PDB file of C-alpha atoms in Angstrom:
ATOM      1  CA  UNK A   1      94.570 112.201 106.117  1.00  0.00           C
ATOM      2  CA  UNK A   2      98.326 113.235 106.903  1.00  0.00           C
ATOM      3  CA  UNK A   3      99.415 110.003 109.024  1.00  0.00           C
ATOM      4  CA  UNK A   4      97.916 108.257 105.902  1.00  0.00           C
ATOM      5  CA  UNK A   5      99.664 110.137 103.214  1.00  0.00           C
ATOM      6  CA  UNK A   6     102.888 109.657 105.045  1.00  0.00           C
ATOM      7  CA  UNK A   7     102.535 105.955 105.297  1.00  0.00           C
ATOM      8  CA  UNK A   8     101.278 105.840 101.522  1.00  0.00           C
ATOM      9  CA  UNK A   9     103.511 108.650 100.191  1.00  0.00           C
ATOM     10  CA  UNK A  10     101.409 109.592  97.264  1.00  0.00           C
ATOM     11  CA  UNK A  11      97.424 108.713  96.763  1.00  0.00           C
ATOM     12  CA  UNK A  12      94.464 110.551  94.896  1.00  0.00           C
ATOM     13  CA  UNK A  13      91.314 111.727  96.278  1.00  0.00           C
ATOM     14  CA  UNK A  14      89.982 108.510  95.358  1.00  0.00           C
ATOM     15  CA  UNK A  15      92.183 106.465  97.636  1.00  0.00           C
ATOM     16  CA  UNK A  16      91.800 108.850 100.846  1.00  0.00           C
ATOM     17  CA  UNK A  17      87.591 108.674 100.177  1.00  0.00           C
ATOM     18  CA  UNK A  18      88.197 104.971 100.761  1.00  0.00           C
ATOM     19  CA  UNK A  19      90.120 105.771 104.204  1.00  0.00           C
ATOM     20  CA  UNK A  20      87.928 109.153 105.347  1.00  0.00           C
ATOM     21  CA  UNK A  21      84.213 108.434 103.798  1.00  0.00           C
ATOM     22  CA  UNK A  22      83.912 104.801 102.548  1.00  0.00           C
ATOM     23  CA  UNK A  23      80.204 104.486 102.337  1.00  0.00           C
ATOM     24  CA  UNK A  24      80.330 107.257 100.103  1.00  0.00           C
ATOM     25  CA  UNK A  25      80.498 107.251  96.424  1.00  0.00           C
ATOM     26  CA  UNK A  26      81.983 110.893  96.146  1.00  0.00           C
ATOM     27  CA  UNK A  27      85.265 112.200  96.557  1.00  0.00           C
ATOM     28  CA  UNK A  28      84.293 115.601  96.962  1.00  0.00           C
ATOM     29  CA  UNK A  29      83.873 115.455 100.753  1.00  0.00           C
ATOM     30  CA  UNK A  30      88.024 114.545 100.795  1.00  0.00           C
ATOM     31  CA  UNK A  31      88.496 117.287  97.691  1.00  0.00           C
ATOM     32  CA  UNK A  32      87.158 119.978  99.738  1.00  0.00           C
ATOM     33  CA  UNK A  33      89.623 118.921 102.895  1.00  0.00           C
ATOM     34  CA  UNK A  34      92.428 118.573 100.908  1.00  0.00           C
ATOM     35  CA  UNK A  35      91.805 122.214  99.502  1.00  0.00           C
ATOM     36  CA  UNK A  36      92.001 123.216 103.302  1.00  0.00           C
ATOM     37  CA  UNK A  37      95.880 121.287 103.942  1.00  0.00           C
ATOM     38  CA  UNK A  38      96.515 122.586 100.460  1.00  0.00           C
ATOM     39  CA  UNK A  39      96.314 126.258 101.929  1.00  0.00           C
ATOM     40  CA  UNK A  40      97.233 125.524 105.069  1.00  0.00           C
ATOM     41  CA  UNK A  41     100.699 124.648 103.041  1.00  0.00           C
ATOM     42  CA  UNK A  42     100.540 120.698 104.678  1.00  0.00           C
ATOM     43  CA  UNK A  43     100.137 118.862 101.072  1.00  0.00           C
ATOM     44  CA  UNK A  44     100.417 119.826  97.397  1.00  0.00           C
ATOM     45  CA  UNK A  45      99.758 117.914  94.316  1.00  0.00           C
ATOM     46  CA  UNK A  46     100.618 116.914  91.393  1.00  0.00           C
ATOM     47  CA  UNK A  47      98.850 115.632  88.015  1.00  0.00           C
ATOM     48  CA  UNK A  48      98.353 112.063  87.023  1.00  0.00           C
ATOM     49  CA  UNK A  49     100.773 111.477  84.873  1.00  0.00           C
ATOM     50  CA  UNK A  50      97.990 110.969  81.751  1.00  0.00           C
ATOM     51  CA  UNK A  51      95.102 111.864  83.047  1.00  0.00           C
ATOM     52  CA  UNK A  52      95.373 116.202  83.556  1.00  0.00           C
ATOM     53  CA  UNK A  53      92.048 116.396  85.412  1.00  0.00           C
ATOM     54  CA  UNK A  54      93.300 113.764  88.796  1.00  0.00           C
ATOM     55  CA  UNK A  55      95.613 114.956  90.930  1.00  0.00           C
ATOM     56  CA  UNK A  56      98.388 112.931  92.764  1.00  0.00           C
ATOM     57  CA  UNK A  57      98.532 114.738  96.996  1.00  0.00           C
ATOM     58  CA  UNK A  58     101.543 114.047  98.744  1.00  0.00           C
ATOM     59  CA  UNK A  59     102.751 115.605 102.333  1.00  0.00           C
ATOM     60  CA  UNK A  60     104.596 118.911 101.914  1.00  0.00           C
ATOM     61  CA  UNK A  61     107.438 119.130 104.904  1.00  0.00           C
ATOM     62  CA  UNK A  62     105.321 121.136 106.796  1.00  0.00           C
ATOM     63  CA  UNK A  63     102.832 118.491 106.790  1.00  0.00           C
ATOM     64  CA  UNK A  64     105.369 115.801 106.991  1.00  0.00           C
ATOM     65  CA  UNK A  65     106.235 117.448 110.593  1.00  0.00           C
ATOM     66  CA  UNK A  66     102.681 117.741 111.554  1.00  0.00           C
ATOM     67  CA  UNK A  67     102.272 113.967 110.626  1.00  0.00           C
ATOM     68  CA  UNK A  68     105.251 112.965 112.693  1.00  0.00           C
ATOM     69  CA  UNK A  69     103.727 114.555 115.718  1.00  0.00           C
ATOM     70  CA  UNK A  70     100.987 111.343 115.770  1.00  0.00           C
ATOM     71  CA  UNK A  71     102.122 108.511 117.870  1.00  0.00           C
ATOM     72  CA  UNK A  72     100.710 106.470 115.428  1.00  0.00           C
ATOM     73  CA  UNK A  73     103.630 107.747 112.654  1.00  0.00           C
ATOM     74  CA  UNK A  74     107.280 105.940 112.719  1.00  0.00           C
ATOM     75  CA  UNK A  75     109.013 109.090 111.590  1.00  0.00           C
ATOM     76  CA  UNK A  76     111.683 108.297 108.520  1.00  0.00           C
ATOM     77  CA  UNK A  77     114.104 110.797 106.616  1.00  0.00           C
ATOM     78  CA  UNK A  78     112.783 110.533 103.322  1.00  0.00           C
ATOM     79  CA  UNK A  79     110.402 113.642 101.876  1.00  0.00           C
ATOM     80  CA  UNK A  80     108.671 113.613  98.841  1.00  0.00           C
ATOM     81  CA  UNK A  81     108.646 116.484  96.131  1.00  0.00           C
ATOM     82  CA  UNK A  82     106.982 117.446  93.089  1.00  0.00           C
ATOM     83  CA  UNK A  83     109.546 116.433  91.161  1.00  0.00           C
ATOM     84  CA  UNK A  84     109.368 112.836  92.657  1.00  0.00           C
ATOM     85  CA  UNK A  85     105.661 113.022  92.509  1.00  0.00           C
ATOM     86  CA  UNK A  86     105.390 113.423  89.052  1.00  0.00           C
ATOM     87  CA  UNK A  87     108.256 111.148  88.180  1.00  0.00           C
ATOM     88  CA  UNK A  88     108.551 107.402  87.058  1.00  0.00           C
ATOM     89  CA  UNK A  89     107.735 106.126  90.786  1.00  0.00           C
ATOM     90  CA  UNK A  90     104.352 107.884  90.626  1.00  0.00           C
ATOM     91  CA  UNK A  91     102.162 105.157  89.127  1.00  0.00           C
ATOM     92  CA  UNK A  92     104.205 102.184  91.364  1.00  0.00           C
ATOM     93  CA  UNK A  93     103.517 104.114  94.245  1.00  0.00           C
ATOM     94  CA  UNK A  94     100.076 104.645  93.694  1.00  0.00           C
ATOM     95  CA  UNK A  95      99.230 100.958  93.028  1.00  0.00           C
ATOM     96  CA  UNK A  96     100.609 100.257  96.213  1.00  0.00           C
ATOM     97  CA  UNK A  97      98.162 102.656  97.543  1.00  0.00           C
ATOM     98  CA  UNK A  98      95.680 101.380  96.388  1.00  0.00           C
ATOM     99  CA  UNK A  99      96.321  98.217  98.308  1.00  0.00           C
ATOM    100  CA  UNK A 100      96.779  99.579 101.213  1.00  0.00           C
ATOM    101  CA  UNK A 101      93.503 101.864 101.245  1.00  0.00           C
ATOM    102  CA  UNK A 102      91.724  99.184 100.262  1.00  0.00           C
ATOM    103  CA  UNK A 103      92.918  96.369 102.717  1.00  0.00           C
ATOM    104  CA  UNK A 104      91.754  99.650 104.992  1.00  0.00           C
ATOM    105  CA  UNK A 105      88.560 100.352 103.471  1.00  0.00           C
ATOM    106  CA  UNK A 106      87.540  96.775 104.170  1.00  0.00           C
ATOM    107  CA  UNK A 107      88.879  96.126 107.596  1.00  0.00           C
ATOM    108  CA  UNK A 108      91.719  93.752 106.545  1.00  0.00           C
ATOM    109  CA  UNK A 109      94.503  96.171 108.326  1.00  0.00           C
ATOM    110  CA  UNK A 110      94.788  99.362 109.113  1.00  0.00           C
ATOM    111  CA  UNK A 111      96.803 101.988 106.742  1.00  0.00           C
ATOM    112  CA  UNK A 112      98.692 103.242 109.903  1.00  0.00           C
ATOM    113  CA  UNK A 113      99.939  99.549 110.707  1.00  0.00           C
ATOM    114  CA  UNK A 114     101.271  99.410 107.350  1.00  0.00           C
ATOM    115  CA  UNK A 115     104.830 100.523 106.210  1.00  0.00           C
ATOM    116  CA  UNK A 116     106.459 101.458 102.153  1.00  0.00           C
ATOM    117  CA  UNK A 117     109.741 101.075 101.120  1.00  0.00           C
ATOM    118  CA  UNK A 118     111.083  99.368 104.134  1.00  0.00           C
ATOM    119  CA  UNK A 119     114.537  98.360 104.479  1.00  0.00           C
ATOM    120  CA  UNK A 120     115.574  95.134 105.725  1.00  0.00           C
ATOM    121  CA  UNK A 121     119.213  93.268 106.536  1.00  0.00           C
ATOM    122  CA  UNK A 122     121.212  96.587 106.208  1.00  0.00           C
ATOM    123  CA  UNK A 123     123.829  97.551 108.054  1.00  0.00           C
ATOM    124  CA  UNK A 124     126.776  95.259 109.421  1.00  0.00           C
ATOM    125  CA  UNK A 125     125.764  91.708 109.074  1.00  0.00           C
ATOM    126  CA  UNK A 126     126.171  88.011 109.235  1.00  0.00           C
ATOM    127  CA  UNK A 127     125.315  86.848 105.602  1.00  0.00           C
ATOM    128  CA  UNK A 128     126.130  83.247 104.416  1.00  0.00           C
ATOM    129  CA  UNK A 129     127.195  84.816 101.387  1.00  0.00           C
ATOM    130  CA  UNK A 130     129.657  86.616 102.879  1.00  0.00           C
ATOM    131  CA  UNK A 131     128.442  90.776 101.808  1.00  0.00           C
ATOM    132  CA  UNK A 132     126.356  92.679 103.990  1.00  0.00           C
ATOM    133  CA  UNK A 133     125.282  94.596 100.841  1.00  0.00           C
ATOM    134  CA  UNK A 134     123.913  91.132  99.146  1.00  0.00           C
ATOM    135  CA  UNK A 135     121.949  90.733 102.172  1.00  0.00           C
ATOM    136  CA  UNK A 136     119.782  93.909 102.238  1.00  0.00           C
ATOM    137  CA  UNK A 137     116.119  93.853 100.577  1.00  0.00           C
ATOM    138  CA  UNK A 138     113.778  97.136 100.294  1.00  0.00           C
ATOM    139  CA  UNK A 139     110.253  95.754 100.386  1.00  0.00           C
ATOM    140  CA  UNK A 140     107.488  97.611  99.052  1.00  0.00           C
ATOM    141  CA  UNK A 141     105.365  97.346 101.857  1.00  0.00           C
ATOM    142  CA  UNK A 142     104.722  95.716 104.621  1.00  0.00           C
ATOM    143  CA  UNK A 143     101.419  95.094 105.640  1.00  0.00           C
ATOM    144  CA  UNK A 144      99.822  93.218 109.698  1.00  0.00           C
ATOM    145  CA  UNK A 145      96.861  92.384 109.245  1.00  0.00           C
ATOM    146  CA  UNK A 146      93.660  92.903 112.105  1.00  0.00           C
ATOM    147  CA  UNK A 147      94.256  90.590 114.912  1.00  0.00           C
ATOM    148  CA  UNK A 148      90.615  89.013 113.688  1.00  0.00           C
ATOM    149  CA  UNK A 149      92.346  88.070 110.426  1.00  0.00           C
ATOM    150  CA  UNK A 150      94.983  86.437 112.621  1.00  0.00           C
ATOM    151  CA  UNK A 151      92.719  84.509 114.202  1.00  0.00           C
ATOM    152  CA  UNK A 152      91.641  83.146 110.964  1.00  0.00           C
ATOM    153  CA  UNK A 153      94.877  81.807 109.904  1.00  0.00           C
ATOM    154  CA  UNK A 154      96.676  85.192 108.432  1.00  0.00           C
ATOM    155  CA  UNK A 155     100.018  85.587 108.767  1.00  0.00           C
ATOM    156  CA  UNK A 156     100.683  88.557 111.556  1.00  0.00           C
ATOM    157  CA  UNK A 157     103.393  90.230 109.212  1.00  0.00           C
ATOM    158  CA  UNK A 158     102.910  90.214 105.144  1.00  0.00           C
ATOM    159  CA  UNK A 159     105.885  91.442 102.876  1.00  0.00           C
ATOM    160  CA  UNK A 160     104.757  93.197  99.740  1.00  0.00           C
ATOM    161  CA  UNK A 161     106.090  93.388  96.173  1.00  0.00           C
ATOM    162  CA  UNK A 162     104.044  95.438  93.737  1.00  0.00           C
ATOM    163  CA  UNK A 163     105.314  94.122  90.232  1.00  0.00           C
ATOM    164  CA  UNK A 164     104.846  96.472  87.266  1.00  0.00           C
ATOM    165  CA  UNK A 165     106.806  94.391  84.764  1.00  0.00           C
ATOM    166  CA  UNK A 166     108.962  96.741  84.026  1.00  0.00           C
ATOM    167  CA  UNK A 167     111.809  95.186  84.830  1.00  0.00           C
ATOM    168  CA  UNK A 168     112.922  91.312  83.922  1.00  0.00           C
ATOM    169  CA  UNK A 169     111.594  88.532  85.587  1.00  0.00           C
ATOM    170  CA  UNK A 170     115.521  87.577  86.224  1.00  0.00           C
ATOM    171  CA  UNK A 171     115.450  90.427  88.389  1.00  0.00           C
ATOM    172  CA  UNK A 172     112.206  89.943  90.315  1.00  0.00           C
ATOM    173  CA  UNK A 173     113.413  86.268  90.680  1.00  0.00           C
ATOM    174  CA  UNK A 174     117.141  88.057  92.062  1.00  0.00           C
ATOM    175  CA  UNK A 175     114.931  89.982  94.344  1.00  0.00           C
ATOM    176  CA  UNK A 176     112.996  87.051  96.139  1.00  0.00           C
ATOM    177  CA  UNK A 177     116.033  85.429  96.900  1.00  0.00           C
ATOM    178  CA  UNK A 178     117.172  88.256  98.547  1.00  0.00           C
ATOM    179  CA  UNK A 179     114.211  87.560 100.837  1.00  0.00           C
ATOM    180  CA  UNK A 180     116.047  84.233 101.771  1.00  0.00           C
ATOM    181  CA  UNK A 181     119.461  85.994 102.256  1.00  0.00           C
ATOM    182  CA  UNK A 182     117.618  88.330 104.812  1.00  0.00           C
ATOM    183  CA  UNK A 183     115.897  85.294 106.589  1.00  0.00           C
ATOM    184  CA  UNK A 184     119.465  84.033 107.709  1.00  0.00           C
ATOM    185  CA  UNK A 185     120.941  87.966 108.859  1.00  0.00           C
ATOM    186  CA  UNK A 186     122.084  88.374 111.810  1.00  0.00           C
ATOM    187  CA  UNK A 187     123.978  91.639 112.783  1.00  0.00           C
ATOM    188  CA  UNK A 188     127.619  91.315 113.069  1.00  0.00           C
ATOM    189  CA  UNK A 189     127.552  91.420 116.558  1.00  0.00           C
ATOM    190  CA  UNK A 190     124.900  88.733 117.319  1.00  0.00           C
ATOM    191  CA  UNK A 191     126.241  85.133 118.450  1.00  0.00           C
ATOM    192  CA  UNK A 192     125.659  82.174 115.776  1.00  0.00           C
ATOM    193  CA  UNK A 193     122.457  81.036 118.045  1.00  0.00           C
ATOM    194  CA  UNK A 194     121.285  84.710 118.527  1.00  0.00           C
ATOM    195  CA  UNK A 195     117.655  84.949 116.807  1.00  0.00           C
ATOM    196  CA  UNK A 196     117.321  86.325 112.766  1.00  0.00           C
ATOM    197  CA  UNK A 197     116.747  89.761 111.951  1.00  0.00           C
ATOM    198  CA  UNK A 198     113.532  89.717 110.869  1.00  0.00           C
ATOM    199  CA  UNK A 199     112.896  87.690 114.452  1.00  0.00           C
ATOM    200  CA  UNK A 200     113.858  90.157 116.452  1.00  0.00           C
ATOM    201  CA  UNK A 201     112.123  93.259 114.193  1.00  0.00           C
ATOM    202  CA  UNK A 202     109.079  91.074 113.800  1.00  0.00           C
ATOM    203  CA  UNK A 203     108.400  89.043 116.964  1.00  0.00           C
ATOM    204  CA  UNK A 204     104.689  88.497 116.388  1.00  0.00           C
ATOM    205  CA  UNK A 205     105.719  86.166 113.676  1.00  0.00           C
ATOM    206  CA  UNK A 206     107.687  83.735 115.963  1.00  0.00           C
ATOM    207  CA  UNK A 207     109.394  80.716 113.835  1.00  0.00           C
ATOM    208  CA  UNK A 208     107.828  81.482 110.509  1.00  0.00           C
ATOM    209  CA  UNK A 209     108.917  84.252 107.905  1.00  0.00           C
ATOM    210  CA  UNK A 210     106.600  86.436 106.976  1.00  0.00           C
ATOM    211  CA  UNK A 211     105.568  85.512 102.923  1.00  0.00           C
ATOM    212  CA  UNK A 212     106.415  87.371 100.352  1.00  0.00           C
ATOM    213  CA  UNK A 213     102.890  88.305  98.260  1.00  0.00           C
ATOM    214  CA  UNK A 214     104.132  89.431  94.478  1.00  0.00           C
ATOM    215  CA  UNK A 215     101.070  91.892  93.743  1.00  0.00           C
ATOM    216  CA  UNK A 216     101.068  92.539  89.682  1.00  0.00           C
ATOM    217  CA  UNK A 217      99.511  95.106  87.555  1.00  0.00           C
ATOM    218  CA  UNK A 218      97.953  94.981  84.392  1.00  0.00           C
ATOM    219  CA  UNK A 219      95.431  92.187  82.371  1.00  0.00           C
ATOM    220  CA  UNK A 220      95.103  89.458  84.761  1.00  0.00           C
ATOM    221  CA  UNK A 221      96.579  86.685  82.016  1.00  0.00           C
ATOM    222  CA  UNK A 222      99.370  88.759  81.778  1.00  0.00           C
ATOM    223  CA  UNK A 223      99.800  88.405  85.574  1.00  0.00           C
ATOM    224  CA  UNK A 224      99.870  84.655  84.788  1.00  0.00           C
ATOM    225  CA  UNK A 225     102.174  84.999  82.372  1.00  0.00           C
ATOM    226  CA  UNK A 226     104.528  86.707  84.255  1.00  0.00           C
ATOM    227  CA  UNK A 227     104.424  84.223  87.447  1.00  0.00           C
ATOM    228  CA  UNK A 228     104.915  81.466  84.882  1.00  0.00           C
ATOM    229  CA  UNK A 229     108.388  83.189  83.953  1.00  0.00           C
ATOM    230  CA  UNK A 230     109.017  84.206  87.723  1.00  0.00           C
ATOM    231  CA  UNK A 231     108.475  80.778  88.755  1.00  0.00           C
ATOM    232  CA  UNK A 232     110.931  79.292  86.062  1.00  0.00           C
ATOM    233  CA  UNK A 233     113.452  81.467  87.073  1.00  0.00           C
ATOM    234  CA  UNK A 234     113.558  80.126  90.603  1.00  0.00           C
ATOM    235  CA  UNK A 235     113.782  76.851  89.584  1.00  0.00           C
ATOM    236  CA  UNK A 236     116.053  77.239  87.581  1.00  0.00           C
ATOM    237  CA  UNK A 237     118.424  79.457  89.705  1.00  0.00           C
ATOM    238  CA  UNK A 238     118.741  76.558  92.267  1.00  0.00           C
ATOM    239  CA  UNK A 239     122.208  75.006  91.080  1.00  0.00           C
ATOM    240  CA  UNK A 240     121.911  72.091  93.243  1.00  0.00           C
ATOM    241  CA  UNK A 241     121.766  74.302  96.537  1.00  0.00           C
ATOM    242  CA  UNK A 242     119.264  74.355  99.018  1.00  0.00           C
ATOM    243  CA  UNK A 243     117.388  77.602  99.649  1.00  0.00           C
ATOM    244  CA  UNK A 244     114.733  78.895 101.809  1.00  0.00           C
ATOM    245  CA  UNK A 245     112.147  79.465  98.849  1.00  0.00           C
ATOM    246  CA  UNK A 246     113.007  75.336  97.832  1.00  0.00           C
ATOM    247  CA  UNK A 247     112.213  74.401 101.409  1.00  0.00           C
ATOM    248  CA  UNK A 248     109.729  76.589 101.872  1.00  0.00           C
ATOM    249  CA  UNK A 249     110.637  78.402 104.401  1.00  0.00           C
ATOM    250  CA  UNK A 250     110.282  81.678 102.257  1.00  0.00           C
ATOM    251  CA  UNK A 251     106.889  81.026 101.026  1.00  0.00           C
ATOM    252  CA  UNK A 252     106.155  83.468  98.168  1.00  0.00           C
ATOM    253  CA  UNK A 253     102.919  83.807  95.987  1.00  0.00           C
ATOM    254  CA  UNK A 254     101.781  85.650  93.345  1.00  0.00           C
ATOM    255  CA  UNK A 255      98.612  87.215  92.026  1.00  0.00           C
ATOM    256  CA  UNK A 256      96.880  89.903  89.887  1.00  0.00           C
ATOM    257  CA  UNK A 257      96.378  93.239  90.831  1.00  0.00           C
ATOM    258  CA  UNK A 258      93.266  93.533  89.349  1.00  0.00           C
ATOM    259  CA  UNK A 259      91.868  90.017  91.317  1.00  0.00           C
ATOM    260  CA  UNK A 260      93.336  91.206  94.655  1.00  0.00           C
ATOM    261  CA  UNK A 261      91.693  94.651  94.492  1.00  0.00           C
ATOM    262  CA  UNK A 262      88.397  92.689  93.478  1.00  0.00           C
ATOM    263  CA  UNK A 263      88.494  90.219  96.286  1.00  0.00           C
ATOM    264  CA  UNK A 264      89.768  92.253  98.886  1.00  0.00           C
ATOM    265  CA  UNK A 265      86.098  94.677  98.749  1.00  0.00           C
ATOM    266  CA  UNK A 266      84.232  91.327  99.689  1.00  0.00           C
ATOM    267  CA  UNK A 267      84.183  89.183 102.706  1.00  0.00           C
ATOM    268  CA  UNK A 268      86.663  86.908 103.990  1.00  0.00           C
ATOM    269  CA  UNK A 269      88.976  88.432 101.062  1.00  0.00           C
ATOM    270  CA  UNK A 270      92.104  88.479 102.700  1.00  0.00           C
ATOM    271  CA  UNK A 271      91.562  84.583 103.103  1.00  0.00           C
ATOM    272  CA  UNK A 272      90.227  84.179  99.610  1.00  0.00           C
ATOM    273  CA  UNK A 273      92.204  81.327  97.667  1.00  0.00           C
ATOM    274  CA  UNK A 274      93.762  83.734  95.118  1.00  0.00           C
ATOM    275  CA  UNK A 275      97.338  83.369  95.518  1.00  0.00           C
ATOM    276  CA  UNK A 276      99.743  81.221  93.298  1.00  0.00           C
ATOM    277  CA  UNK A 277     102.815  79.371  95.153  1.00  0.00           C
ATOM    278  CA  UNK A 278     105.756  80.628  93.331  1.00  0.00           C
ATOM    279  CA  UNK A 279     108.115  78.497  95.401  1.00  0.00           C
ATOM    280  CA  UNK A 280     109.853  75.801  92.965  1.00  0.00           C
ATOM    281  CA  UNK A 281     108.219  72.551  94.343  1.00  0.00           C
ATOM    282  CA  UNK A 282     105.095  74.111  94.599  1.00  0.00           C
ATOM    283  CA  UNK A 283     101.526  72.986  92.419  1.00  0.00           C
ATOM    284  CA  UNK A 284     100.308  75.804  90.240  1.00  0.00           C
ATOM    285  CA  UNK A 285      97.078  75.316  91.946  1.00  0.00           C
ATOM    286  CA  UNK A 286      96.043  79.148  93.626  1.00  0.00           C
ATOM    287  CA  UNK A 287      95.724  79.060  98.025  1.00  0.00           C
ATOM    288  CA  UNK A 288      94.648  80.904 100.552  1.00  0.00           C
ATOM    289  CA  UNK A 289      96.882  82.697 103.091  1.00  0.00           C
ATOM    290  CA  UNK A 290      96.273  80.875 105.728  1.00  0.00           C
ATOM    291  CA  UNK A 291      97.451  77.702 103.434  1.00  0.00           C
ATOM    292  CA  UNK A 292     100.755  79.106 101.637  1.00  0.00           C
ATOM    293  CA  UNK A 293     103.296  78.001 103.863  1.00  0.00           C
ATOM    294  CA  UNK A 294     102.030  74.055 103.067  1.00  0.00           C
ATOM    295  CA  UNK A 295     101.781  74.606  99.707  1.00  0.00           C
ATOM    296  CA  UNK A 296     105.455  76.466  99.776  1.00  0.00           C
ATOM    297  CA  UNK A 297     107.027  73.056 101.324  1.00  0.00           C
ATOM    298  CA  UNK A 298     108.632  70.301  99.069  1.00  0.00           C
ATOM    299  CA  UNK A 299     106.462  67.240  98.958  1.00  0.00           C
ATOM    300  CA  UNK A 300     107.372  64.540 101.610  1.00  0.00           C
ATOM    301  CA  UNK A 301     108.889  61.449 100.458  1.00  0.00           C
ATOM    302  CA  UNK A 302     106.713  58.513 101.091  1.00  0.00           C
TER     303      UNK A 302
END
């Protein structure tokens, strides 16, 4: 449970009975062990902002040490803290969890080959638009899927965006493009022929970029409503200049929360056709994984 609460951050009792005891239909199994770390001074909680009976567990440093010691944990600087815990990034965080324990629960990936908040393009870089800082993008998670969900036409490397909408849909719109500006980094260093970033960092993915899944909560018509906005925003922020979301070769999708949880507890979820092309050229029709790239690409001229 503490290699999974660092790579998660924050997460309920719920979401570790999903990673520890599955087949169960009780938390109180996980309550009992997180009573132990609790006294062993390794986690501490937090309330659900809302709800005073749940309680939000995150690592304490002590167990944020203990976690590193796994050589299944990439160890990072940041710490959570009560004060975090029970601040504004509490409920974003914890719908990311619940992604990630469920793609878990369900065999679609792991929760240790999963990553939150991971920075990408930083540092001294190549950008066509000339700023290093323009170039950098802090994805929400990113998720590789089982190598038998590879097999089946997955993408090895998924980029996550949990959408809240509580922010415009100008600025979720900014935020995908950033994804194209960190498709063309290269470090300063680097020769013009050198591979991408994202290349190098993510080799399994050879020649194609990993998509970018927009995962957001709430009603799932208000999901629609908001990928109808999203999508108008990238079409019209185009300005007669080819990008990698018109060519396709950002493919980025969109899709409810709610749906995504749903499908994702059956089989063959992670391939179910549930995700709607945000890319400007592309139909409105939902596709699978395995097909987003396709549907991503302008349609060829006959």
């Amino acid at each position: 449970m503490l290699e999974a609460l660092y790579v998660c951050r924050l997460a309920t009792a719920e979401h570790l009975r999903l990673l520890v005891t599955p087949t169960t239909a009780s938390s109180r199994y996980v309550r009992a062990e997180l009573g132990k770390l609790a006294r062993a001074g390794l986690v501490n909680a937090v309330q659900l902002r809302g709800r005073t009976r749940t309680k939000v567990w995150f690592l304490t440093r002590a167990g944020a040490a203990a976690a590193e010691a796994s050589p299944a944990i990439t160890a990072r600087p940041h710490r959570m803290s009560a004060a975090l815990a029970a601040g504004p990034l509490q409920f974003h965080a914890l719908a990311v969890a619940d992604v990630l324990m469920t793609l878990h629960a369900y065999r679609h990936a792991s929760v240790l080959d999963c990553q939150v908040e991971v920075s990408h393009g930083q540092g001294n870089a190549q950008d066509p638009t000339g700023s290093s800082s323009r170039s950098m993008v802090i994805t929400d998670a990113v998720i590789r899927p089982q190598p038998s969900a590879v097999e089946g036409g997955v993408p090895p490397v998924l980029f996550v965006e949990l959408d809240r909408a509580t922010t415009s849909s100008h600025r979720l719109a900014d935020k995908l493009h950033a994804y194209d500006r960190y498709r063309q980094h290269r470090h300063a260093a680097s020769r013009a022929s050198s591979p991408s970033s994202w290349q190098t960092r993510y080799p399994s993915s050879e020649y194609t970029f990993p998509p970018v899944l927009v995962v957001i909560t709430g009603p799932p018509e208000r999901a629609g409503r908001r990928m109808d906005l999203v999508w108008n925003q990238l079409k019209q922020a185009r300005r007669g200049l080819l990008s990698g979301l018109d060519s396709g070769e950002v493919a980025v999708a969109g899709v409810s929360h709610a749906v995504l949880l749903s499908h994702l507890a059956r089989p063959g979820g992670l391939t179910a056709p549930i995700w709607t092309p945000l890319n400007p050229h592309a139909p409105a029709t939902p596709v699978t994984l395995p097909n987003l790239h396709a549907a991503a690409r302008p349609p060829k001229r006959t």
